[in-house]
Coordinates of C-alpha atoms in Angstrom, one line a residue:
Chain A
X909 CA -32.2 -30.3 -23.5
X910 CA -33.9 -27.0 -22.8
X911 CA -30.8 -26.8 -20.0
X912 CA -28.5 -26.8 -23.5
X913 CA -30.7 -23.8 -25.5
X914 CA -29.9 -21.9 -22.4
X915 CA -26.2 -22.3 -21.8
X916 CA -26.2 -22.2 -25.6
X917 CA -27.8 -18.5 -25.6
X918 CA -26.1 -17.4 -22.5
X919 CA -23.2 -18.5 -24.0
X920 CA -24.4 -16.1 -27.2
X921 CA -25.1 -13.0 -24.6
X922 CA -21.5 -13.1 -23.3
X923 CA -20.0 -14.0 -26.3
X924 CA -21.9 -11.2 -28.0
X925 CA -21.0 -8.7 -25.2
X926 CA -17.6 -8.9 -26.1
X927 CA -17.7 -8.6 -29.0
X928 CA -19.7 -5.6 -28.9
X929 CA -16.9 -4.0 -26.5
X930 CA -14.1 -4.7 -28.9
X931 CA -15.6 -3.0 -31.1
X932 CA -16.1 -0.4 -28.7
X933 CA -13.2 2.5 -28.3
X934 CA -11.5 1.8 -25.2
X935 CA -13.2 3.9 -21.6
X936 CA -10.7 6.3 -20.3
X937 CA -10.5 5.7 -16.5
X938 CA -10.9 9.0 -13.7
X939 CA -7.9 8.9 -11.4
X940 CA -7.4 9.3 -7.8
X941 CA -6.1 12.5 -9.6
X942 CA -9.0 13.6 -11.3
X943 CA -11.1 13.3 -8.7
X944 CA -9.2 14.9 -6.2
X945 CA -8.6 17.8 -9.2
X946 CA -12.9 18.0 -9.2
X947 CA -13.6 18.4 -5.8
X948 CA -10.9 21.2 -5.1
X949 CA -13.0 23.3 -8.0
X950 CA -15.5 22.6 -5.9
X951 CA -14.2 24.4 -3.6
X952 CA -14.9 27.9 -3.5
X953 CA -12.0 29.1 -0.4
X954 CA -10.0 27.3 -2.9
X955 CA -10.5 28.1 -6.5
X956 CA -10.8 32.0 -5.0
X957 CA -6.8 31.4 -2.9
X958 CA -6.3 29.7 -5.9
X959 CA -7.0 32.8 -8.5
X960 CA -5.3 34.8 -6.3
X961 CA -2.0 33.6 -6.0
X962 CA -1.5 33.4 -9.5
X963 CA -3.0 37.4 -10.0
X964 CA 0.2 37.7 -7.1
X965 CA 3.0 35.7 -8.9
X966 CA 2.4 37.3 -12.6
X967 CA 2.6 40.8 -11.2
X968 CA 5.6 40.1 -8.8
X969 CA 7.3 38.0 -12.1
X970 CA 5.5 40.8 -14.9
X971 CA 5.7 44.0 -12.6
X972 CA 9.4 45.2 -12.2
X973 CA 9.2 44.4 -15.7
X974 CA 7.2 47.1 -17.4
X975 CA 7.0 49.4 -14.1
X976 CA 9.0 52.8 -15.1
X977 CA 10.7 52.8 -11.8
X978 CA 13.5 50.2 -10.4
X979 CA 13.5 49.2 -7.3
X980 CA 16.6 50.6 -5.9
X981 CA 16.1 54.3 -8.0
X982 CA 16.0 57.3 -5.4
X983 CA 13.2 60.0 -6.5
X984 CA 14.8 63.3 -4.7
X985 CA 11.3 65.5 -5.7
X986 CA 8.7 62.6 -3.8
X987 CA 10.4 61.2 -0.8
X988 CA 8.2 59.8 1.9
X989 CA 5.2 60.7 -0.3
X990 CA 2.0 59.3 0.4
X991 CA 0.2 56.5 -2.1
X992 CA -1.1 58.9 -4.8
X993 CA -2.2 58.8 -8.5
X994 CA -0.2 62.0 -9.2
X995 CA 3.1 61.2 -8.0
X996 CA 2.7 57.6 -10.6
X997 CA 4.0 56.3 -6.9
X998 CA 0.5 54.5 -7.0
X999 CA 1.6 52.9 -3.0
X1000 CA 3.7 55.9 -2.0
X1001 CA 8.0 56.3 -1.7
X1002 CA 9.8 55.1 1.2
X1003 CA 12.5 57.8 3.4
X1004 CA 15.6 58.0 -0.1
X1005 CA 12.4 57.9 -2.3
X1006 CA 12.4 54.3 -4.2
X1007 CA 9.1 53.1 -5.0
X1008 CA 6.6 50.4 -2.8
X1009 CA 5.6 48.8 -5.5
X1010 CA 7.9 48.1 -7.1
X1011 CA 10.1 47.5 -4.5
X1012 CA 7.2 45.4 -2.6
X1013 CA 6.5 43.4 -6.3
X1014 CA 10.5 42.4 -6.0
X1015 CA 10.6 41.3 -2.4
X1016 CA 7.8 39.1 -3.1
X1017 CA 9.8 37.5 -6.1
X1018 CA 12.7 36.3 -4.0
X1019 CA 10.0 35.8 -0.9
X1020 CA 8.3 33.6 -3.3
X1021 CA 11.1 32.1 -4.8
X1022 CA 12.6 31.2 -1.5
X1023 CA 9.1 29.5 -0.7
X1024 CA 9.5 27.4 -4.0
X1025 CA 13.3 26.2 -3.0
X1026 CA 13.8 26.3 -0.1
X1027 CA 10.8 24.1 -0.2
X1028 CA 11.6 21.9 -3.0
X1029 CA 14.7 20.9 -1.3
X1030 CA 13.6 19.4 1.6
X1031 CA 10.0 18.1 -0.9
X1032 CA 13.5 16.1 -2.4
X1033 CA 15.3 15.3 0.6
X1034 CA 12.7 14.5 2.7
X1035 CA 10.7 12.6 0.6
X1036 CA 13.8 9.6 -0.6
X1037 CA 15.3 10.0 2.2
X1038 CA 11.5 9.2 4.9
X1039 CA 10.9 6.7 2.0
X1040 CA 13.9 4.7 2.1
X1041 CA 13.7 4.3 6.4
X1042 CA 10.3 3.7 6.1
X1043 CA 10.3 0.3 4.1
X1044 CA 13.8 -0.3 4.8
X1045 CA 13.0 -0.6 8.2
X1046 CA 15.0 -2.1 10.9
X1047 CA 18.5 -0.9 11.2
X1048 CA 18.7 1.3 8.3
X1049 CA 15.6 2.7 9.8
X1050 CA 16.9 3.6 13.4
X1051 CA 19.9 4.9 12.5
X1052 CA 18.3 7.1 9.9
X1053 CA 15.6 8.5 12.1
X1054 CA 18.1 9.6 14.9
X1055 CA 20.3 11.6 12.7
X1056 CA 17.1 13.1 12.2
X1057 CA 16.3 13.5 15.6
X1058 CA 20.1 15.4 16.4
X1059 CA 19.8 18.0 13.5
X1060 CA 16.4 18.3 14.3
X1061 CA 17.8 19.6 18.2
X1062 CA 20.8 21.5 16.7
X1063 CA 18.3 25.3 17.5
X1064 CA 17.6 27.1 14.6
X1065 CA 18.2 30.5 15.0
X1066 CA 21.7 29.3 17.1
X1067 CA 22.6 27.2 12.7
X1068 CA 21.3 30.3 10.9
X1069 CA 23.6 33.3 12.7
X1070 CA 26.5 30.1 12.5
X1071 CA 26.5 30.2 9.0
X1072 CA 26.3 34.1 8.5
X1073 CA 28.7 34.2 10.7
X1074 CA 31.1 31.2 8.6
X1075 CA 30.1 32.2 5.4
X1076 CA 29.0 36.1 4.9
X1077 CA 25.2 37.0 4.4
X1078 CA 24.0 35.4 1.1
X1079 CA 20.3 34.4 -0.3
X1080 CA 21.9 31.0 -1.5
X1081 CA 22.3 30.6 2.5
X1082 CA 19.0 31.4 3.7
X1083 CA 17.7 28.4 1.1
X1084 CA 20.0 26.6 2.7
X1085 CA 19.2 27.0 6.3
X1086 CA 15.2 26.6 6.0
X1087 CA 16.5 23.5 3.6
X1088 CA 17.9 21.6 5.6
X1089 CA 15.6 22.0 8.9
X1090 CA 12.6 22.3 6.5
X1091 CA 13.5 18.2 5.3
X1092 CA 13.6 16.8 8.3
X1093 CA 9.5 17.5 9.1
X1094 CA 9.1 16.2 5.6
X1095 CA 11.0 13.1 6.4
X1096 CA 9.7 12.0 9.0
X1097 CA 6.2 11.9 7.8
X1098 CA 6.6 10.1 4.8
X1099 CA 8.5 7.9 6.9
X1100 CA 5.2 7.5 8.7
X1101 CA 3.2 6.9 5.5
X1102 CA 5.5 4.9 4.0
X1103 CA 5.6 2.7 7.4
X1104 CA 2.0 1.9 7.3
X1105 CA 2.0 1.9 3.1
X1106 CA 4.8 -1.2 3.2
X1107 CA 2.4 -3.4 4.5
X1108 CA -0.8 -3.4 2.6
X1109 CA -1.5 -5.9 0.6
X1110 CA -0.7 -4.2 -3.3
X1111 CA 3.0 -3.6 -1.7
X1112 CA 3.0 -7.7 -0.9
X1113 CA 1.0 -8.1 -4.5
X1114 CA 4.6 -6.3 -6.1
X1115 CA 7.3 -8.5 -3.8
X1116 CA 4.8 -11.6 -5.2
X1117 CA 5.5 -10.4 -8.4
X1118 CA 9.3 -9.8 -8.9
X1119 CA 9.4 -6.1 -8.3
X1120 CA 12.5 -5.1 -7.0
X1121 CA 12.6 -2.7 -3.9
X1122 CA 14.0 0.1 -6.3
X1123 CA 11.0 -0.2 -8.5
X1124 CA 8.3 -0.9 -5.7
X1125 CA 9.3 2.7 -4.2
X1126 CA 9.6 4.7 -6.6
X1127 CA 6.1 3.3 -8.7
X1128 CA 4.3 2.0 -5.7
X1129 CA 5.3 3.7 -2.6
X1130 CA 6.3 7.1 -3.8
X1131 CA 2.9 8.1 -5.5
X1132 CA 1.1 6.9 -3.2
X1133 CA 2.4 8.6 -0.7
X1134 CA 2.2 12.0 -3.2
X1135 CA -1.8 13.1 -1.3
X1136 CA 0.2 13.9 2.0
X1137 CA 3.4 15.0 0.5
X1138 CA 1.6 17.8 -1.5
X1139 CA -1.4 18.7 1.1
X1140 CA 2.2 19.4 3.1
X1141 CA 4.1 21.1 0.6
X1142 CA 1.5 23.9 0.2
X1143 CA 1.5 24.9 4.5
X1144 CA 5.3 24.2 3.9
X1145 CA 5.6 27.1 1.4
X1146 CA 3.5 29.8 3.3
X1147 CA 6.6 27.9 6.8
X1148 CA 8.9 28.6 4.8
X1149 CA 8.0 32.6 3.4
X1150 CA 7.6 33.1 7.3
X1151 CA 10.4 32.0 8.5
X1152 CA 12.3 34.2 5.9
X1153 CA 10.5 37.3 6.5
X1154 CA 11.4 36.8 10.2
X1155 CA 15.4 36.0 8.9
X1156 CA 14.9 39.5 7.2
X1157 CA 12.9 40.8 9.9
X1158 CA 16.2 40.8 12.7
X1159 CA 18.8 41.7 10.3
X1160 CA 19.7 37.9 9.0
X1161 CA 17.7 38.0 5.7
X1162 CA 18.8 39.4 2.5
X1163 CA 20.4 42.4 2.0
X1164 CA 19.7 45.8 0.5
X1165 CA 19.5 46.5 -2.8
X1166 CA 17.4 43.6 -2.9
X1167 CA 14.6 43.2 -0.5
X1168 CA 12.2 40.8 0.7
X1169 CA 8.5 41.2 2.2
X1170 CA 9.6 40.4 5.5
X1171 CA 12.7 43.2 4.8
X1172 CA 9.7 45.7 3.6
X1173 CA 7.8 44.9 6.8
X1174 CA 10.8 45.9 8.8
X1175 CA 12.0 48.8 7.1
X1176 CA 8.2 49.8 6.9
X1177 CA 7.8 49.0 10.9
X1178 CA 10.3 52.1 11.4
X1179 CA 8.6 54.7 9.9
X1180 CA 4.9 53.6 11.0
X1181 CA 3.9 56.4 12.7
X1182 CA 5.4 59.0 9.4
X1183 CA 5.0 56.2 6.6
X1184 CA 2.6 53.9 7.4
X1185 CA 2.0 53.1 3.3
X1186 CA 6.0 51.4 3.3
X1187 CA 4.8 48.8 5.8
X1188 CA 0.9 48.4 4.8
X1189 CA 1.2 47.9 1.2
X1190 CA 4.5 44.9 2.1
X1191 CA 2.6 43.7 5.0
X1192 CA -1.4 42.9 2.7
X1193 CA 0.9 41.0 -0.1
X1194 CA 2.7 38.4 2.3
X1195 CA -0.4 37.8 5.1
X1196 CA -2.9 37.8 1.6
X1197 CA 0.1 35.6 0.2
X1198 CA 0.1 32.9 3.5
X1199 CA -4.2 32.4 3.5
X1200 CA -4.2 32.0 -0.3
X1201 CA -1.8 28.9 0.6
X1202 CA -3.0 28.1 3.4
X1203 CA -6.8 27.6 1.9
X1204 CA -5.1 26.2 -0.8
X1205 CA -3.1 23.0 1.5
X1206 CA -6.4 22.9 3.2
X1207 CA -8.9 22.5 -0.2
X1208 CA -5.7 20.3 -1.3
X1209 CA -6.2 18.7 2.2
X1210 CA -9.8 17.5 2.0
X1211 CA -10.0 17.1 -2.1
X1212 CA -7.2 13.8 -1.9
X1213 CA -8.6 12.3 1.6
X1214 CA -12.4 12.4 1.2
X1215 CA -12.8 10.0 3.1
X1216 CA -11.6 12.3 6.4
X1217 CA -14.5 14.6 6.3
X1218 CA -17.9 14.6 4.9
Chain B
X1407 CA 2.9 -41.0 -10.0
X1408 CA 5.4 -38.6 -11.3
X1409 CA 7.4 -36.6 -8.9
X1410 CA 5.6 -33.7 -7.4
X1411 CA 6.8 -29.9 -8.5
X1412 CA 5.8 -28.9 -4.8
X1413 CA 7.8 -30.4 -1.5
X1414 CA 7.6 -28.2 1.5
X1415 CA 9.5 -30.7 4.1
X1416 CA 9.5 -29.2 7.7
X1417 CA 8.4 -25.9 7.1
X1418 CA 8.0 -23.8 10.1
X1419 CA 7.6 -20.0 11.3
X1420 CA 8.5 -18.2 14.9
X1421 CA 7.2 -14.5 15.1
X1422 CA 8.4 -13.3 18.2
X1423 CA 7.1 -10.2 20.0
X1424 CA 8.3 -8.4 22.9
X1425 CA 6.4 -8.6 25.5
X1426 CA 7.1 -6.6 29.6
X1427 CA 8.3 -2.7 30.0
X1428 CA 11.6 -1.0 28.6
X1429 CA 14.1 -3.0 31.7
X1430 CA 12.5 -6.3 31.6
X1431 CA 11.9 -6.9 28.0
X1432 CA 10.9 -11.3 27.9
X1433 CA 10.7 -12.1 24.5
X1434 CA 7.5 -14.7 23.9
X1435 CA 7.8 -16.6 20.6
X1436 CA 4.1 -17.7 18.8
X1437 CA 4.8 -20.5 16.3
X1438 CA 2.2 -19.3 13.4
X1439 CA 3.5 -22.3 11.6
X1440 CA 5.2 -24.9 13.3
X1441 CA 6.9 -27.9 10.7
X1442 CA 4.7 -28.8 7.8
X1443 CA 5.3 -31.1 5.3
X1444 CA 3.3 -31.7 2.4
X1445 CA 3.4 -32.2 -1.3
X1446 CA 1.7 -31.2 -4.8
X1447 CA 1.6 -32.6 -8.2
X1448 CA 1.3 -30.6 -11.3
X1449 CA -2.2 -29.8 -12.2
X1450 CA -3.8 -30.6 -8.5
X1451 CA -5.2 -28.2 -6.2
X1452 CA -4.9 -28.9 -2.5
X1453 CA -7.0 -26.5 -0.2
X1454 CA -5.9 -25.9 3.1
X1455 CA -8.5 -25.0 5.8
X1456 CA -8.9 -24.4 9.6
X1457 CA -10.1 -21.7 11.7
X1458 CA -8.6 -18.4 11.5
X1459 CA -5.7 -17.9 13.1
X1460 CA -4.3 -21.3 12.3
X1461 CA -1.6 -20.3 10.3
X1462 CA -2.4 -20.9 6.9
X1463 CA -2.1 -17.1 5.5
X1464 CA 1.4 -17.5 7.0
X1465 CA 1.6 -21.3 5.5
X1466 CA 0.9 -19.5 2.1
X1467 CA 3.7 -16.6 2.4
X1468 CA 6.1 -18.7 3.7
X1469 CA 6.2 -20.3 1.1
X1470 CA 6.3 -18.2 -1.8
X1471 CA 9.2 -16.8 0.5
X1472 CA 7.5 -13.5 1.2
X1473 CA 7.7 -14.4 5.0
X1474 CA 11.3 -16.1 6.3
X1475 CA 10.7 -19.6 7.2
X1476 CA 12.7 -20.5 10.7
X1477 CA 13.5 -23.8 9.8
X1478 CA 12.3 -27.0 6.7
X1479 CA 12.3 -26.8 3.5
X1480 CA 10.6 -25.4 0.5
X1481 CA 11.7 -28.0 -2.3
X1482 CA 10.5 -25.9 -6.2
X1483 CA 10.9 -28.2 -9.0
X1484 CA 14.5 -29.6 -7.2
X1485 CA 15.9 -25.9 -5.3
X1486 CA 15.2 -25.1 -2.2
X1487 CA 13.7 -22.1 -2.3
X1488 CA 14.6 -20.7 1.7
X1489 CA 18.1 -21.1 0.3
X1490 CA 17.7 -19.1 -2.9
X1491 CA 19.2 -15.9 -3.1
X1492 CA 17.3 -12.7 -4.0
X1493 CA 17.3 -12.5 -6.9
X1494 CA 17.5 -16.3 -7.8
X1495 CA 14.3 -16.3 -6.2
X1496 CA 13.1 -12.9 -7.8
X1497 CA 14.0 -15.3 -11.1
X1498 CA 11.8 -18.2 -9.5
X1499 CA 8.7 -15.9 -8.8
X1500 CA 7.7 -16.1 -12.6
X1501 CA 6.3 -19.7 -12.0
X1502 CA 5.0 -18.9 -8.1
X1503 CA 1.7 -16.5 -8.1
X1504 CA -0.2 -15.9 -5.1
X1505 CA -4.1 -14.3 -5.6
X1506 CA -4.3 -12.3 -2.1
X1507 CA -8.1 -12.2 0.1
X1508 CA -8.4 -8.6 -0.7
X1509 CA -9.6 -7.7 -4.1
X1510 CA -9.2 -3.9 -3.6
X1511 CA -6.6 -3.8 -1.4
X1512 CA -3.9 -6.0 -3.5
X1513 CA -4.4 -3.5 -6.4
X1514 CA -2.7 0.0 -6.1
X1515 CA -5.4 2.5 -6.2
X1516 CA -3.2 4.9 -9.2
X1517 CA -2.3 2.5 -11.3
X1518 CA -4.7 1.6 -14.4
X1519 CA -6.2 -2.2 -14.9
X1520 CA -3.9 -2.7 -16.9
X1521 CA -1.1 -1.7 -15.3
X1522 CA -1.7 -3.6 -12.9
X1523 CA -1.9 -6.4 -14.9
X1524 CA 1.1 -5.9 -16.9
X1525 CA 3.5 -5.0 -14.6
X1526 CA 4.8 -8.6 -14.0
X1527 CA 5.8 -8.5 -17.3
X1528 CA 7.8 -4.8 -17.4
X1529 CA 9.2 -6.7 -14.7
X1530 CA 10.7 -9.4 -16.3
X1531 CA 10.2 -8.5 -19.7
X1532 CA 11.5 -4.8 -19.6
X1533 CA 11.9 -4.9 -23.6
X1534 CA 9.3 -6.4 -24.4
X1535 CA 7.8 -4.1 -27.0
X1536 CA 4.5 -2.8 -25.8
X1537 CA 2.0 -3.5 -28.9
X1538 CA 2.9 -6.7 -26.8
X1539 CA 2.3 -6.0 -23.9
X1540 CA -0.9 -4.1 -24.7
X1541 CA -2.4 -7.9 -26.6
X1542 CA -1.9 -9.7 -24.1
X1543 CA -2.8 -7.8 -21.2
X1544 CA -6.2 -7.1 -22.9
X1545 CA -5.7 -11.3 -23.8
X1546 CA -5.6 -11.8 -20.2
X1547 CA -8.6 -9.1 -19.1
X1548 CA -10.9 -11.5 -21.4
X1549 CA -9.7 -14.9 -19.9
X1550 CA -10.2 -13.4 -16.5
X1551 CA -13.8 -12.4 -17.8
X1552 CA -13.2 -9.0 -17.9
X1553 CA -13.9 -6.2 -20.9
X1554 CA -10.3 -5.6 -22.4
X1555 CA -11.8 -1.9 -23.4
X1556 CA -11.7 -1.7 -19.4
X1557 CA -8.4 -1.5 -19.9
X1558 CA -7.6 2.6 -18.7
X1559 CA -10.2 2.3 -16.0
X1560 CA -8.8 1.8 -11.6
X1561 CA -9.1 -0.5 -9.0
X1562 CA -11.6 2.0 -7.7
X1563 CA -14.2 2.0 -10.7
X1564 CA -14.4 -1.8 -10.7
X1565 CA -16.2 -4.2 -8.2
X1566 CA -14.6 -6.5 -5.3
X1567 CA -15.2 -8.9 -8.0
X1568 CA -13.8 -7.9 -10.9
X1569 CA -10.7 -6.3 -8.6
X1570 CA -10.6 -10.2 -8.3
X1571 CA -10.6 -10.5 -11.2
X1572 CA -7.5 -8.7 -12.2
X1573 CA -5.7 -9.8 -9.6
X1574 CA -5.9 -13.3 -10.8
X1575 CA -5.2 -11.7 -14.6
X1576 CA -1.9 -10.2 -12.7
X1577 CA -1.1 -13.5 -10.9
X1578 CA -1.3 -15.6 -14.7
X1579 CA 0.2 -13.0 -16.5
X1580 CA 3.3 -14.9 -16.8
X1581 CA 2.2 -18.1 -16.9
X1582 CA 3.4 -19.6 -13.4
X1583 CA 2.4 -23.1 -12.8
X1584 CA 2.3 -22.9 -8.7
X1585 CA -0.7 -20.9 -7.8
X1586 CA -1.6 -20.4 -4.3
X1587 CA -5.3 -18.3 -3.5
X1588 CA -5.7 -17.3 -0.5
X1589 CA -8.9 -17.3 0.5
X1590 CA -9.6 -15.2 -2.3
X1591 CA -13.2 -15.6 -2.2
X1592 CA -14.0 -14.6 1.2
X1593 CA -14.2 -10.9 0.3
X1594 CA -16.5 -11.1 -2.2
X1595 CA -20.2 -12.6 -1.8
X1596 CA -21.8 -16.2 -3.0
X1597 CA -22.9 -15.2 -6.3
X1598 CA -19.1 -13.3 -7.1
X1599 CA -17.7 -16.4 -5.0
X1600 CA -19.3 -19.2 -6.9
X1601 CA -18.0 -17.4 -10.1
X1602 CA -14.3 -17.5 -8.7
X1603 CA -13.8 -20.4 -8.0
X1604 CA -15.6 -21.9 -11.4
X1605 CA -12.9 -19.1 -13.5
X1606 CA -10.1 -20.3 -11.1
X1607 CA -10.9 -24.2 -11.8
X1608 CA -11.3 -22.7 -15.5
X1609 CA -8.3 -22.0 -15.4
X1610 CA -6.2 -23.9 -13.6
X1611 CA -7.5 -26.7 -16.5
X1612 CA -6.6 -25.1 -19.0
X1613 CA -3.2 -24.0 -18.0
X1614 CA -2.4 -27.1 -16.1
X1615 CA -1.8 -25.0 -12.7
X1616 CA -1.0 -26.0 -9.5
X1617 CA -3.2 -24.7 -7.0
X1618 CA -3.1 -24.0 -3.4
X1619 CA -6.3 -23.1 -2.0
X1620 CA -6.4 -21.5 1.7
X1621 CA -10.6 -20.5 2.5
X1622 CA -12.3 -21.2 6.0
X1623 CA -15.0 -21.9 3.8
X1624 CA -15.1 -25.9 3.7
X1625 CA -18.1 -26.0 1.5
X1626 CA -15.9 -23.8 -1.6
X1627 CA -12.7 -26.0 -0.6
X1628 CA -14.5 -29.6 -0.9
X1629 CA -15.6 -27.9 -4.3
X1630 CA -12.4 -26.8 -6.2
X1631 CA -9.9 -29.5 -3.9
X1632 CA -8.3 -32.6 -4.5
X1633 CA -7.0 -32.6 -1.6
X1634 CA -7.1 -30.9 1.1
X1635 CA -5.3 -30.4 4.2
X1636 CA -6.9 -29.5 7.6
X1637 CA -5.1 -26.9 10.2
X1638 CA -4.8 -25.7 13.7
X1639 CA -2.9 -24.2 15.6
X1640 CA -0.1 -23.9 13.0
X1641 CA -0.1 -28.2 13.1
X1642 CA -0.9 -30.0 10.0
X1643 CA -4.4 -32.4 11.2
X1644 CA -5.2 -34.3 9.1
X1645 CA -4.6 -34.5 4.9
X1646 CA -6.1 -36.0 2.9
X1647 CA -8.1 -37.2 -0.4
X1648 CA -11.3 -34.6 -0.5
X1649 CA -14.4 -37.2 -0.5
X1650 CA -12.8 -39.1 1.9
X1651 CA -11.9 -36.1 4.1
X1652 CA -15.8 -35.3 4.1
X1653 CA -17.4 -38.4 4.5
X1654 CA -15.3 -40.0 7.0
X1655 CA -12.3 -37.9 8.7
X1656 CA -10.1 -39.0 9.9
X1657 CA -8.8 -36.2 13.1
X1658 CA -11.3 -35.3 15.4
X1659 CA -10.3 -31.4 14.7
X1660 CA -11.9 -32.5 11.2
X1661 CA -14.9 -33.6 12.6
X1662 CA -15.3 -30.9 14.3
X1663 CA -14.7 -28.4 12.1
X1664 CA -17.4 -29.7 9.7
X1665 CA -20.6 -30.2 11.9
X1666 CA -19.6 -26.5 12.8
X1667 CA -21.6 -25.5 9.6
X1668 CA -24.3 -23.7 9.7
X1669 CA -27.4 -25.7 8.4
X1670 CA -30.1 -23.3 6.9
X1671 CA -32.6 -25.6 8.2
X1672 CA -33.6 -24.4 12.0
X1673 CA -34.9 -27.6 12.8
X1674 CA -31.8 -29.9 12.0
X1675 CA -29.9 -26.7 13.0
X1676 CA -31.2 -27.1 16.7
X1677 CA -29.9 -31.2 16.2
X1678 CA -26.9 -30.1 14.6
X1679 CA -26.3 -27.6 17.0
X1680 CA -26.2 -30.1 20.1
X1681 CA -24.3 -32.7 17.8
X1682 CA -21.7 -30.4 17.3
X1683 CA -19.2 -30.2 20.4
X1684 CA -16.7 -28.5 19.2
X1685 CA -16.2 -25.5 22.3
X1686 CA -13.7 -22.9 23.3
X1687 CA -11.6 -21.0 21.4
X1688 CA -8.3 -22.5 20.6
X1689 CA -5.9 -21.7 23.9
X1690 CA -3.7 -18.5 23.0
X1691 CA -0.7 -19.1 20.9
X1692 CA 1.7 -18.8 23.8
X1693 CA -0.2 -21.4 25.8
X1694 CA 0.5 -24.3 23.0
X1695 CA -0.9 -27.5 25.1
X1696 CA 1.5 -30.2 25.8
X1697 CA 1.0 -33.8 23.9
X1698 CA -1.8 -33.1 20.6
X1699 CA -1.5 -28.9 20.4
X1700 CA -5.8 -30.4 20.3
X1701 CA -6.5 -32.8 23.8
X1702 CA -8.1 -30.1 25.6
X1703 CA -10.5 -29.7 22.7
X1704 CA -10.6 -33.0 22.0
X1705 CA -13.4 -35.1 23.7
X1706 CA -11.8 -39.0 22.9
X1707 CA -8.4 -37.8 24.4
X1708 CA -6.8 -40.3 25.9
X1709 CA -4.0 -39.9 28.8
X1710 CA -1.6 -40.3 25.6
X1711 CA -3.0 -37.3 24.3
X1712 CA -1.5 -34.7 27.0
X1713 CA 2.1 -36.7 27.1
X1714 CA 2.5 -37.9 23.1
X1715 CA 2.4 -34.9 20.2
X1716 CA 0.7 -37.8 17.3
X1717 CA 3.2 -38.0 14.6
X1718 CA 1.2 -37.6 11.1
X1719 CA 1.3 -40.7 10.0
X1720 CA 1.2 -42.5 7.0
X1721 CA -2.9 -44.9 6.4
X1722 CA -3.4 -47.7 4.3
X1723 CA -4.6 -45.6 2.1
X1724 CA -2.5 -43.2 1.8
X1725 CA -4.0 -40.1 4.0
X1726 CA -2.2 -38.7 6.2
X1727 CA -3.3 -37.9 10.1
X1728 CA -2.0 -36.5 13.3
X1729 CA -4.0 -37.9 15.9
X1730 CA -3.0 -41.1 18.2
X1731 CA -6.2 -43.2 18.0
X1732 CA -7.7 -42.5 14.1
X1733 CA -8.0 -45.7 13.7
X1734 CA -10.2 -47.1 16.5
X1735 CA -12.0 -43.8 15.6
X1736 CA -15.3 -44.1 13.5
X1737 CA -16.1 -40.7 12.6
X1738 CA -17.8 -40.8 9.6
X1739 CA -20.4 -37.9 8.6
X1740 CA -23.7 -38.8 7.8
X1741 CA -24.8 -36.0 4.9
X1742 CA -28.4 -35.5 4.3

């Protein structure tokens, strides 16, 4: 008797709780992405780098449009002039009178573009290739990864020079060359992650629920890879920029009148003693950008993988 | 009696591992599941118990085709599941569902509770209206005791018990006919275990599910099962009606399992320890004993046990046992 009353009371409260909860609006979940974002915002180095990066990108995009000079304009009155506010050449000019500020900003466009496009190419190819190889495993995996090994074994410089000789020097070729090499790393990382993911219970659960392979890769594997991939991307962009700079430095990169930070550093290095500003300014932009990307990448790694570090 | 919905016949799963150096490769085989036979009726619960590594989970996965069996048949409503092609099998998955051991690991951490529960719906009914999916998902959440307004929460925002409820809701959203629970409560603490087991029992009654309940906790299995299968080294030692199995086990191994349950009272515990004759570990699966797989740990063994494999025989009362001496042993358990 007493039990019954007790039981009824508890039942009613459960129903009450449900009724109350039904009336309330849905609780908004906090996804892992939102969590990671909040952690990232608490990382001072990453935030400062992010702000700096935004400023650099803005300057590079907008700067050349509002500058009084074009990048290939030669100011014969001020050749090799040091930085000064009077002449209007804030960063000075090079040996043929071109404004260093405008050229640095225009070069930044190319450098950043190469960094972004080549990384994007390697991202798309690498993730799909790696996820497929890792998920299907067995013979498919073995063949696909041997292909990667073979391409990996090609000497990079040899490959670039070959491309230049066959197709002539063109900016697209730089994208192709860098992208063709960079996706290999991405594919390996993604494959490794996929191998460990595909044996987790939630993938097995998805299979038990009748989800087909295609959807499992797209809906379960790739979203769970993204953390690692994003970190790798932020660390790849500076690497690609550096490779492009290196190619330009040894004269295999962009062609005059176009330029990139690497090409500018190359030019500046030749006049280093007479006109150091031609070297310093592009070099500073290049270094700051590389620092920023690396700090952002570090911050993202900490934010996306909080279990690893305290 | 009506016809069984599920009939497992001679099901075997063998894992191959490579050993030795590159130049001297040896293939070693483990028979994880070795010739299992049983049948299951609609609305019935079969408990499967055994030590860790005896092949319980492997059997569960093999029935669902998540692992390819080497031999045998899984007859589900007249179709042999092991012979279906991938697409046909995928379609049958609507009727066959599983609840996993680790409640958190079995949920995709990037998806909300609602996405997880409704995924089977999207998969099989891609044209289903969004509103209808939402309604069904909320209905399922309520049914398993989750507040429907938590539909947008992520797995890490739920407790282990709640995660297991999400897993159960996902497995029931398609109205399956068979639910396999692979140690659904072993990762949960005791108070939550009771809730989940009662929930499963209620749902089974409500939906008329056939249930296979894999566990190593004997009391949980006793609570929920109609019949119990005892496994050892991939083989069925005994398949008996629950009460009979717990009162009067037919197989020495069943008896040993029951005696190895920890006794809370320290005075009784000492006595129980003395009486617990099961010592040592399961032999390495690579060196499977000849004859009865249990003979080297069995105190009742006779010459014959070392030579002949005892078949799973049907006894007069319908129970089945794989022991040569089942008739002349009295293994009754005295209950406190």
